[in-house]
PDB file of C-alpha atoms and ligand atoms in Angstrom:
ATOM      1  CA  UNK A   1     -12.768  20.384 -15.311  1.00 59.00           C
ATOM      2  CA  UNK A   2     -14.146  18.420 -12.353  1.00 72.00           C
ATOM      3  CA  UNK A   3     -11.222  17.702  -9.250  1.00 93.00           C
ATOM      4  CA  UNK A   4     -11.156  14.704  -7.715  1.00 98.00           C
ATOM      5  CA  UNK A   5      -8.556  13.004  -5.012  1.00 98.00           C
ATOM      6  CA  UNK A   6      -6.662   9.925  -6.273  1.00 98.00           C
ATOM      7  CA  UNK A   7      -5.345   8.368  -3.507  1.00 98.00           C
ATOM      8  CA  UNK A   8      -2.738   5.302  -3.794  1.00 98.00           C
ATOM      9  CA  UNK A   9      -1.656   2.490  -2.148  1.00 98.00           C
ATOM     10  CA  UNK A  10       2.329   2.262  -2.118  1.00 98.00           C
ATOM     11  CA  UNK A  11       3.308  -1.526  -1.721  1.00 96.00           C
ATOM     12  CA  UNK A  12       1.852  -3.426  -4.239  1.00 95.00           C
ATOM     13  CA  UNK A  13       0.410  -1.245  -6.450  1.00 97.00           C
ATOM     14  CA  UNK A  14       3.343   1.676  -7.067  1.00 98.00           C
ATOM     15  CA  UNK A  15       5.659  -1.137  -6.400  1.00 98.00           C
ATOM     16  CA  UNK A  16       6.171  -4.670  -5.898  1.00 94.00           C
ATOM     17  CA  UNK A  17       7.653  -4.349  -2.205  1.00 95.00           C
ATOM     18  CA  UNK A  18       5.486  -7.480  -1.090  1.00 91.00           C
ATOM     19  CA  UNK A  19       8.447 -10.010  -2.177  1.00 92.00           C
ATOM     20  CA  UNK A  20      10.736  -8.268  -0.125  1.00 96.00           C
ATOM     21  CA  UNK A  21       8.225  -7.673   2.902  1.00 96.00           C
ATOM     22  CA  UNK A  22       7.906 -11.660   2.853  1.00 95.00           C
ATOM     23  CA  UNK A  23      11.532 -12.471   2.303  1.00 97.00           C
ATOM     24  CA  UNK A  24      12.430  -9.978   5.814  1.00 97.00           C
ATOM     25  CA  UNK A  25       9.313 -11.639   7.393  1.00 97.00           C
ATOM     26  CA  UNK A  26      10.006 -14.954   6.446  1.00 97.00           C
ATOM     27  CA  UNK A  27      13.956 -15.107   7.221  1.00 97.00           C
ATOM     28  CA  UNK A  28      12.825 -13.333  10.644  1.00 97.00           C
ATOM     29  CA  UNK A  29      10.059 -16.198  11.415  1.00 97.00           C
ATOM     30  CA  UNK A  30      12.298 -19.237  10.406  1.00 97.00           C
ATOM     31  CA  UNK A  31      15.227 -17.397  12.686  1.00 96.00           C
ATOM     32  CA  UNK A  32      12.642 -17.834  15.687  1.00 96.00           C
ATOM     33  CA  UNK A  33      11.564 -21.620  14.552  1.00 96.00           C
ATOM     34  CA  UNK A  34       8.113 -20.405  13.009  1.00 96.00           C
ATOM     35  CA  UNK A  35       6.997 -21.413   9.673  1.00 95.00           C
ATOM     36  CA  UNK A  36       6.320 -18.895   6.934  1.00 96.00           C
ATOM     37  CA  UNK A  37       4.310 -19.456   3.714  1.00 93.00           C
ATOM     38  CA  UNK A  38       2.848 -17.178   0.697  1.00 88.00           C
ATOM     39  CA  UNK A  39      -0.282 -17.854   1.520  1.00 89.00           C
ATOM     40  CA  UNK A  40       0.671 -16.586   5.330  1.00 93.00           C
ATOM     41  CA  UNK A  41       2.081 -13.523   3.664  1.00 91.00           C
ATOM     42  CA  UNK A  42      -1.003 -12.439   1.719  1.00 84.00           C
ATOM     43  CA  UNK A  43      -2.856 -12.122   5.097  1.00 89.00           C
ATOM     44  CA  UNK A  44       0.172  -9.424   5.733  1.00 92.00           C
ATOM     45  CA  UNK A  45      -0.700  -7.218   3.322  1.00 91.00           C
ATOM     46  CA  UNK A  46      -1.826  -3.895   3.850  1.00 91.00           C
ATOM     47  CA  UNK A  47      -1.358  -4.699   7.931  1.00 91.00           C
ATOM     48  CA  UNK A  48       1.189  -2.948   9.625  1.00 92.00           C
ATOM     49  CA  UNK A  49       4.597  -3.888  10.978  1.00 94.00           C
ATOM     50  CA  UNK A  50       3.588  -4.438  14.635  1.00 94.00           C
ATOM     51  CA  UNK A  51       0.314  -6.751  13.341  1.00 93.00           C
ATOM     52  CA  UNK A  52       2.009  -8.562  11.199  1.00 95.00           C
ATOM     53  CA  UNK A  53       4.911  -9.824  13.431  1.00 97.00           C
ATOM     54  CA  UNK A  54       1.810 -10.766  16.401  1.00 97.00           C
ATOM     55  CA  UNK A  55       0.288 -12.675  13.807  1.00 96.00           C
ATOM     56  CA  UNK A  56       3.196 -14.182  12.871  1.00 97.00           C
ATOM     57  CA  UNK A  57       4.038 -15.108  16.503  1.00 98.00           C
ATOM     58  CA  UNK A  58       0.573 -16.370  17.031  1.00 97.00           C
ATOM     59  CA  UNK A  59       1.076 -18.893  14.063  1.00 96.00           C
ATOM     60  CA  UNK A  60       4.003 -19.869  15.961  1.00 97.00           C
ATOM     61  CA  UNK A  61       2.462 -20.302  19.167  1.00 97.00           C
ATOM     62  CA  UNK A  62       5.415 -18.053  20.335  1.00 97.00           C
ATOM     63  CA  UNK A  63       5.354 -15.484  23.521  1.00 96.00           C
ATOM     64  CA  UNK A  64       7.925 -13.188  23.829  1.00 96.00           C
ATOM     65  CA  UNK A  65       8.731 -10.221  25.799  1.00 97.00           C
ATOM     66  CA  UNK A  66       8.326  -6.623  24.795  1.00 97.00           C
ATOM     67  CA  UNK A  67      11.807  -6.227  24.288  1.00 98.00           C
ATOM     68  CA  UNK A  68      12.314  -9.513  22.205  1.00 97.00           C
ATOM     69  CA  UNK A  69       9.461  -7.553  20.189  1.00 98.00           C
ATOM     70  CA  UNK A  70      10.659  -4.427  19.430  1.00 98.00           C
ATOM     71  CA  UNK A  71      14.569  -6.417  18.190  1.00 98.00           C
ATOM     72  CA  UNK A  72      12.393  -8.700  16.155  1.00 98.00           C
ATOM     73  CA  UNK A  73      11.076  -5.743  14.547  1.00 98.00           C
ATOM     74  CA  UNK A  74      14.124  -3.653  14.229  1.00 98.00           C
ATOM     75  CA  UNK A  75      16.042  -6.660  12.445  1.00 98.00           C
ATOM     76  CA  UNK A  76      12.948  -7.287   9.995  1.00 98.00           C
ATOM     77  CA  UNK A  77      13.218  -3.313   8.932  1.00 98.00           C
ATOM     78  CA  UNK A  78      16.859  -3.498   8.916  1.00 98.00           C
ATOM     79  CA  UNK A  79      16.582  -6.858   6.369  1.00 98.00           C
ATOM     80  CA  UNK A  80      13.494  -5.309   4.512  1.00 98.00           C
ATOM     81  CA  UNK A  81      15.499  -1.930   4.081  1.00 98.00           C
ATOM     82  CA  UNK A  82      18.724  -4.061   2.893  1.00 98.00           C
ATOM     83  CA  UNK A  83      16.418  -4.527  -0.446  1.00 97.00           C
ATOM     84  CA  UNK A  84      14.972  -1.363  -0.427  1.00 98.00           C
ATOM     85  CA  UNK A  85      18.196   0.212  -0.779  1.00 97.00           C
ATOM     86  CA  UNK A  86      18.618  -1.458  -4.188  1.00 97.00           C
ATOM     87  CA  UNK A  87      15.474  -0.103  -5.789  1.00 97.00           C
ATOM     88  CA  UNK A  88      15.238   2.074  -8.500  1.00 97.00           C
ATOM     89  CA  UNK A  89      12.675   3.546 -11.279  1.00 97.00           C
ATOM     90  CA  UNK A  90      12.699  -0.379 -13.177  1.00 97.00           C
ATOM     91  CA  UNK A  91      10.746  -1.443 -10.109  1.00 96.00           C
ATOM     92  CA  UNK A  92       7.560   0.646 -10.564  1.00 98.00           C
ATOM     93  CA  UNK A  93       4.340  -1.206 -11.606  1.00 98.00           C
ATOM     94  CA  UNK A  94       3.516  -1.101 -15.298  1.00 98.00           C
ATOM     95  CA  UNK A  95       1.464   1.561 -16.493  1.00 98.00           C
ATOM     96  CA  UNK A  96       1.797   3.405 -13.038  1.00 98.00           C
ATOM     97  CA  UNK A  97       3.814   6.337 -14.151  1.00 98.00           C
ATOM     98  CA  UNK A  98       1.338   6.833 -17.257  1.00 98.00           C
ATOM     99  CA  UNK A  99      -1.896   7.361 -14.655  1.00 98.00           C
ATOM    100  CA  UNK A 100       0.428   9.391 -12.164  1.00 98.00           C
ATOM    101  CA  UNK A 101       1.126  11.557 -15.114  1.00 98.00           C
ATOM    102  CA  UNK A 102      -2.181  12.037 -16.483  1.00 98.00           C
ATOM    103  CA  UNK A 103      -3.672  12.916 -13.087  1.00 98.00           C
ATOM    104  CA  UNK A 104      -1.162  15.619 -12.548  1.00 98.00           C
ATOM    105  CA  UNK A 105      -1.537  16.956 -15.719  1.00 97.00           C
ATOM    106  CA  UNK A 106      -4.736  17.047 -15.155  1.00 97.00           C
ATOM    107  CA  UNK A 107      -4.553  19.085 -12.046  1.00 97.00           C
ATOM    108  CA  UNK A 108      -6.276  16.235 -10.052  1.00 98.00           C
ATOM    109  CA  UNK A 109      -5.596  15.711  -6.376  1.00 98.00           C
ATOM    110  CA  UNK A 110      -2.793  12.493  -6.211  1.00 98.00           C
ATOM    111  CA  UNK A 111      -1.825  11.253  -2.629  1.00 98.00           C
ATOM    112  CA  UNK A 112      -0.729   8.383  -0.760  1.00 98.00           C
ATOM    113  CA  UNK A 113      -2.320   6.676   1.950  1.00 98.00           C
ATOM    114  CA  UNK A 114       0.036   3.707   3.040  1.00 98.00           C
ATOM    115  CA  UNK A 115       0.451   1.759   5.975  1.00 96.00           C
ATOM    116  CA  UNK A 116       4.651   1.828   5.690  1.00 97.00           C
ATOM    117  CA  UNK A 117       6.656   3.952   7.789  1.00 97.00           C
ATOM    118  CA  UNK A 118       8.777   3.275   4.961  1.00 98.00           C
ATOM    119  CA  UNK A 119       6.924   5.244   2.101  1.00 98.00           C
ATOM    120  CA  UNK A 120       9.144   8.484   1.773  1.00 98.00           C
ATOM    121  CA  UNK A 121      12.358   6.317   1.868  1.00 98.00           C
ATOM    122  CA  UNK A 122      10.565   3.715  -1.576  1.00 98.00           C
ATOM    123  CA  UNK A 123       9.013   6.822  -3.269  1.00 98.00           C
ATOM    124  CA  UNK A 124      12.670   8.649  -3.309  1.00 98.00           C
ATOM    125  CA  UNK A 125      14.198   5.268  -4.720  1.00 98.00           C
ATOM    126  CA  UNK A 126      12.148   4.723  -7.658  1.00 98.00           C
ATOM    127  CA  UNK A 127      11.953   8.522  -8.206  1.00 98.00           C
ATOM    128  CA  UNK A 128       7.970   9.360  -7.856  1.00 98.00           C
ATOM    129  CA  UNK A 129       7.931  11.626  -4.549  1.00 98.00           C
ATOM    130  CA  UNK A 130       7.342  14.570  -6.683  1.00 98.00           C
ATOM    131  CA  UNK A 131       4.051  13.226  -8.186  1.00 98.00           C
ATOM    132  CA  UNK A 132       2.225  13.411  -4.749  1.00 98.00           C
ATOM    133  CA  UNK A 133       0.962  16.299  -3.207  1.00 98.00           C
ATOM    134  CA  UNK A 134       0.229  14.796  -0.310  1.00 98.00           C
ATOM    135  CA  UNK A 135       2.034  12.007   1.023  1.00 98.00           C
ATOM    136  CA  UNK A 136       0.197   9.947   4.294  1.00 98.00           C
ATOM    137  CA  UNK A 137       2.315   6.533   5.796  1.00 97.00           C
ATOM    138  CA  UNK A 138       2.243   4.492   8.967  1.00 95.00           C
ATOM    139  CA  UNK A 139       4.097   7.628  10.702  1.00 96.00           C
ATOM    140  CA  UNK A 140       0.782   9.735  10.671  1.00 97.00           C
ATOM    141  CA  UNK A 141      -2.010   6.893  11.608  1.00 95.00           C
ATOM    142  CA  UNK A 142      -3.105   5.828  14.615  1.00 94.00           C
ATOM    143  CA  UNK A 143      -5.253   3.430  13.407  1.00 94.00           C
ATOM    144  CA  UNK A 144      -4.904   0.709  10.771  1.00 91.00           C
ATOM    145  CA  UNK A 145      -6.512  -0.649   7.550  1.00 93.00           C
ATOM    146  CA  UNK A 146      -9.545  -1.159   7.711  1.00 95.00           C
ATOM    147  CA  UNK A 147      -9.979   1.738   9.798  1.00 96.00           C
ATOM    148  CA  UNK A 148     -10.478   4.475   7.298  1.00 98.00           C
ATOM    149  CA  UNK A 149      -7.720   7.052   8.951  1.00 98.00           C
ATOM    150  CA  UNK A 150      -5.652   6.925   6.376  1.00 98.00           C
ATOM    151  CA  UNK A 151      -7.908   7.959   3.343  1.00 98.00           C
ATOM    152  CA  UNK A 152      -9.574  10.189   5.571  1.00 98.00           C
ATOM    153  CA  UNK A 153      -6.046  11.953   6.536  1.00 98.00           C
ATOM    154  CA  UNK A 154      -5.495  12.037   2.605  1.00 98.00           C
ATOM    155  CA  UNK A 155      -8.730  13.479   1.309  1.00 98.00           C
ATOM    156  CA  UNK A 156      -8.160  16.501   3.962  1.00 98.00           C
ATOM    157  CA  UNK A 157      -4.828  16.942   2.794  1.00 98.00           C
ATOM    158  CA  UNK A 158      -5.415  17.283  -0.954  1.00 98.00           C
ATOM    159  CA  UNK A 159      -8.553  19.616   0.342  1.00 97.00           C
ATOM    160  CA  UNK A 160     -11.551  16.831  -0.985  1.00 98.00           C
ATOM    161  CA  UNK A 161     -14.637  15.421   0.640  1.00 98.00           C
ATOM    162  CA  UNK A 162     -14.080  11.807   1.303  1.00 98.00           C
ATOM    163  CA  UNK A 163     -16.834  10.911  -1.454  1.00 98.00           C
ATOM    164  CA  UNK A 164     -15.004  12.546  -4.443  1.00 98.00           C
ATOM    165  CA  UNK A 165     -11.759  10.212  -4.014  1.00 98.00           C
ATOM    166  CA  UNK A 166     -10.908   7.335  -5.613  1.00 98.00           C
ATOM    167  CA  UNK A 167      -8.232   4.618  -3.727  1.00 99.00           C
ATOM    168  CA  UNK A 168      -6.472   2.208  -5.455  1.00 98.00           C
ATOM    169  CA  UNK A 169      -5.494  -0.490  -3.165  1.00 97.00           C
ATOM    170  CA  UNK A 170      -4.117  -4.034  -3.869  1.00 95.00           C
ATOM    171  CA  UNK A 171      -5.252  -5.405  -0.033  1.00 93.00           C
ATOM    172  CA  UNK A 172      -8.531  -6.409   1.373  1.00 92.00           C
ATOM    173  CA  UNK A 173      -8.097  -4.792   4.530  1.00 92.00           C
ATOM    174  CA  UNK A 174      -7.211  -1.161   2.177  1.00 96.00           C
ATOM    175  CA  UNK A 175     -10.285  -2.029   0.041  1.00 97.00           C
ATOM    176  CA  UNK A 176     -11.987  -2.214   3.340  1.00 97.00           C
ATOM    177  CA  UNK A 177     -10.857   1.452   4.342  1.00 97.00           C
ATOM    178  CA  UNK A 178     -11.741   3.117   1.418  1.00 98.00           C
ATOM    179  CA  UNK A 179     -15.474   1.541   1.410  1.00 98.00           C
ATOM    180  CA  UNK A 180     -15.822   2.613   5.058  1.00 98.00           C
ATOM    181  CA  UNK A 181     -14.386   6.009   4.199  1.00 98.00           C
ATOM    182  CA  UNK A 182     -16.561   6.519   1.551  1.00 98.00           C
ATOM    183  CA  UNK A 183     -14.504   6.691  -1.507  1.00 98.00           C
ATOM    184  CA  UNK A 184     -14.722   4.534  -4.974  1.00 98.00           C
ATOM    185  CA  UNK A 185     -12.301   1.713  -4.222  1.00 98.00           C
ATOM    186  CA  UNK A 186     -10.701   0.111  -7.479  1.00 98.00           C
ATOM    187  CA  UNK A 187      -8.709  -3.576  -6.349  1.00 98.00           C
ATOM    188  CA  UNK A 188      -5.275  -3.887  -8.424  1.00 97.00           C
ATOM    189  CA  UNK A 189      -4.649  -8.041  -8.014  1.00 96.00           C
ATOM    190  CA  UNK A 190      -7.907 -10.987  -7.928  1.00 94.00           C
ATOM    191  CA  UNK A 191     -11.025 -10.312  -8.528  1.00 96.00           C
ATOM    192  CA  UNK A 192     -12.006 -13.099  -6.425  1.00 95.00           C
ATOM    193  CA  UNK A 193      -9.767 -11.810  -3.404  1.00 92.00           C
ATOM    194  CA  UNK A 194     -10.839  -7.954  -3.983  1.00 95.00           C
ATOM    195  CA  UNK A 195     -14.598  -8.596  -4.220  1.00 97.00           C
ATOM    196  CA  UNK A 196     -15.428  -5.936  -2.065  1.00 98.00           C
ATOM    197  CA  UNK A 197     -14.081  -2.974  -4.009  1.00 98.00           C
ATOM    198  CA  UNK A 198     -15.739  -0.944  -6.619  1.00 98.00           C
ATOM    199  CA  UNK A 199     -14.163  -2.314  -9.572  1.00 98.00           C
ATOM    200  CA  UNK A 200     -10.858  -4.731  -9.845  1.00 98.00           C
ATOM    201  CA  UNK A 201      -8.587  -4.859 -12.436  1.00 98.00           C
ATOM    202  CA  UNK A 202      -5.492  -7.103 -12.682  1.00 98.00           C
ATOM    203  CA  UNK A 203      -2.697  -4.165 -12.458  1.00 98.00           C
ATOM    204  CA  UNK A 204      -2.563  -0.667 -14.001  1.00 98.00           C
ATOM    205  CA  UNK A 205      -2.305  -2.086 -17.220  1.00 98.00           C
ATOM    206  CA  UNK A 206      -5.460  -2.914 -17.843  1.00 98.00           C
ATOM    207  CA  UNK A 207      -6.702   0.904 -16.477  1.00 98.00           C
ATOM    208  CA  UNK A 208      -7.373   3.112 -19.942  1.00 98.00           C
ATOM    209  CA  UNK A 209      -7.247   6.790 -19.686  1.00 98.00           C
ATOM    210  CA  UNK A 210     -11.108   6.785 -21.240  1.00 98.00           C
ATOM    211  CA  UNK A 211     -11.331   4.918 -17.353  1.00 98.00           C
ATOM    212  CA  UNK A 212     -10.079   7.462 -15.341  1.00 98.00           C
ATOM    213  CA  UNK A 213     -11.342  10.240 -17.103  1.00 97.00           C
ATOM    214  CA  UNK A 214     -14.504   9.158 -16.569  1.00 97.00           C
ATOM    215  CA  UNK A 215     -13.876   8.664 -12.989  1.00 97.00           C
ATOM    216  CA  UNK A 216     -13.051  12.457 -12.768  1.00 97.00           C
ATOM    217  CA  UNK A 217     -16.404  13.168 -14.547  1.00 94.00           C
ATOM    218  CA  UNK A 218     -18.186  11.017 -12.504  1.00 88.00           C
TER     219      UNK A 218
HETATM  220  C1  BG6 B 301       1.979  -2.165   3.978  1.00 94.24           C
HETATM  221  C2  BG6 B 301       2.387  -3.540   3.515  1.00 94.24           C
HETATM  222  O1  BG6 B 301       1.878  -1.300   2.890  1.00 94.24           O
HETATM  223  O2  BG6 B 301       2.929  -1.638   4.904  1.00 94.24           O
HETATM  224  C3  BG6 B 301       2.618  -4.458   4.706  1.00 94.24           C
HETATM  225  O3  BG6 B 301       1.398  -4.077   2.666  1.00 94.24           O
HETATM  226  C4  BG6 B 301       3.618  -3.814   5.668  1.00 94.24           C
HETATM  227  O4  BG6 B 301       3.077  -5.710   4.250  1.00 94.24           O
HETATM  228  C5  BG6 B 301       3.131  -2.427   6.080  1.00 94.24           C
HETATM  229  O5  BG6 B 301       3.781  -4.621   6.827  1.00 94.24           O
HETATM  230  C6  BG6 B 301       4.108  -1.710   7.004  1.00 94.24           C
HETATM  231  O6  BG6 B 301       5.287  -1.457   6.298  1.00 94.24           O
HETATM  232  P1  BG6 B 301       6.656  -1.013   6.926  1.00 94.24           P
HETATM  233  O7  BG6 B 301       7.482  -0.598   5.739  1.00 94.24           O
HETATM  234  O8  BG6 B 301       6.357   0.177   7.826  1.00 94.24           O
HETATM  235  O9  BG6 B 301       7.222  -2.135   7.692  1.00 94.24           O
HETATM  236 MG1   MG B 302      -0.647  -2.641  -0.509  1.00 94.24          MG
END
């Protein structure tokens, strides 16, 4: 049988972490007299924690000194981590553990390529570490979505040429990476948002085994 790489996104497609990434974001913002909407959030998806507070600060108009930075980061961790802390295995996606499964038994290549320094700490809650062989987060990039880094990082690890992986990313700028690192995206969330990826489907759900297998033929 044909290997392939399968590399993941972690927050929002293993898990639904964006609620809690905008709830920490948004109690931080309003704590500084910035505004914070769902529609702001969405652009904070897939970028990491030191973009997404200077984008929040340019909404605001704000300026603030390096060390007002790095304590507004350290207290939106500390918040984000408060909820993390609570997870467990009823917070994976649907359907999630059923691919994960399937590709392991399989003996495909399964690794994650996400932008959170917080990756080990989620995977350990909800009790899927041991389904990755490889395991990259925002410790081991230098550069971010849409850079391809990430994928790239991945594919080496699981010992695969960038064009037989597949990503699964629920972001535009992670749809981005895997197109430039030449890898079959597939979007999880709007089709209209994740135009630019290979294929798109609503969540996991809605991914048949018949799908993937033919992914690993491919
Ligand atoms: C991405 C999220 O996966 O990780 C972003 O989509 C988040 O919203 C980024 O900012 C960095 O995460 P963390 O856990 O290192 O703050
Ligand atoms: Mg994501």
């Amino acid at each position: 049988m044909n290997t392939k790489g399968f590399i993941f996104d972690l927050d929002g497609v293993i898990v639904d972490t964006a609620k809690y990434h905008f709830l920490a974001w948004k109690k931080l913002a309003n704590s500084i007299d910035v505004d914070f909407t769902e529609t702001q959030n969405e652009q904070l998806k897939g970028v990491s924690r030191v973009k997404s507070l200077e984008k929040i600060l340019s909404w605001g108009n704000k300026t603030i000194s390096e060390d007002e930075f790095m304590a507004l980061m350290a207290k939106k961790n500390d918040d984000y981590l408060s909820y993390i802390d609570k997870m467990g295995e009823s917070e994976i996606l649907p359907d999630v553990p059923k691919i994960l499964n399937h590709l392991n038994e399989n003996n495909q290549g399964v690794a994650l390529g996400s932008a959170s320094k917080n990756a080990r700490k989620i995977l350990q809650k909800v009790n899927l570490i041991s389904n990755f062989q490889a395991i990259v987060d925002g410790n081991d990039v230098s550069k971010a979505k849409p850079d391809p880094e990430v994928f790239l990082i991945g594919a080496k690890a699981l010992n695969q040429k960038p064009e037989n992986c597949i990503v699964f990313e629920d972001s535009v700028a992670g749809v981005q990476a895997a197109n430039n690192a030449d890898m079959i995206s597939i979007g999880i969330g709007d089709k209209t948002v994740l135009s630019e990826a290979d294929y798109v489907f609503k969540d996991f759900t809605e991914i048949s085994i018949e799908f993937i297998e033919e992914l690993i033929k491919k």
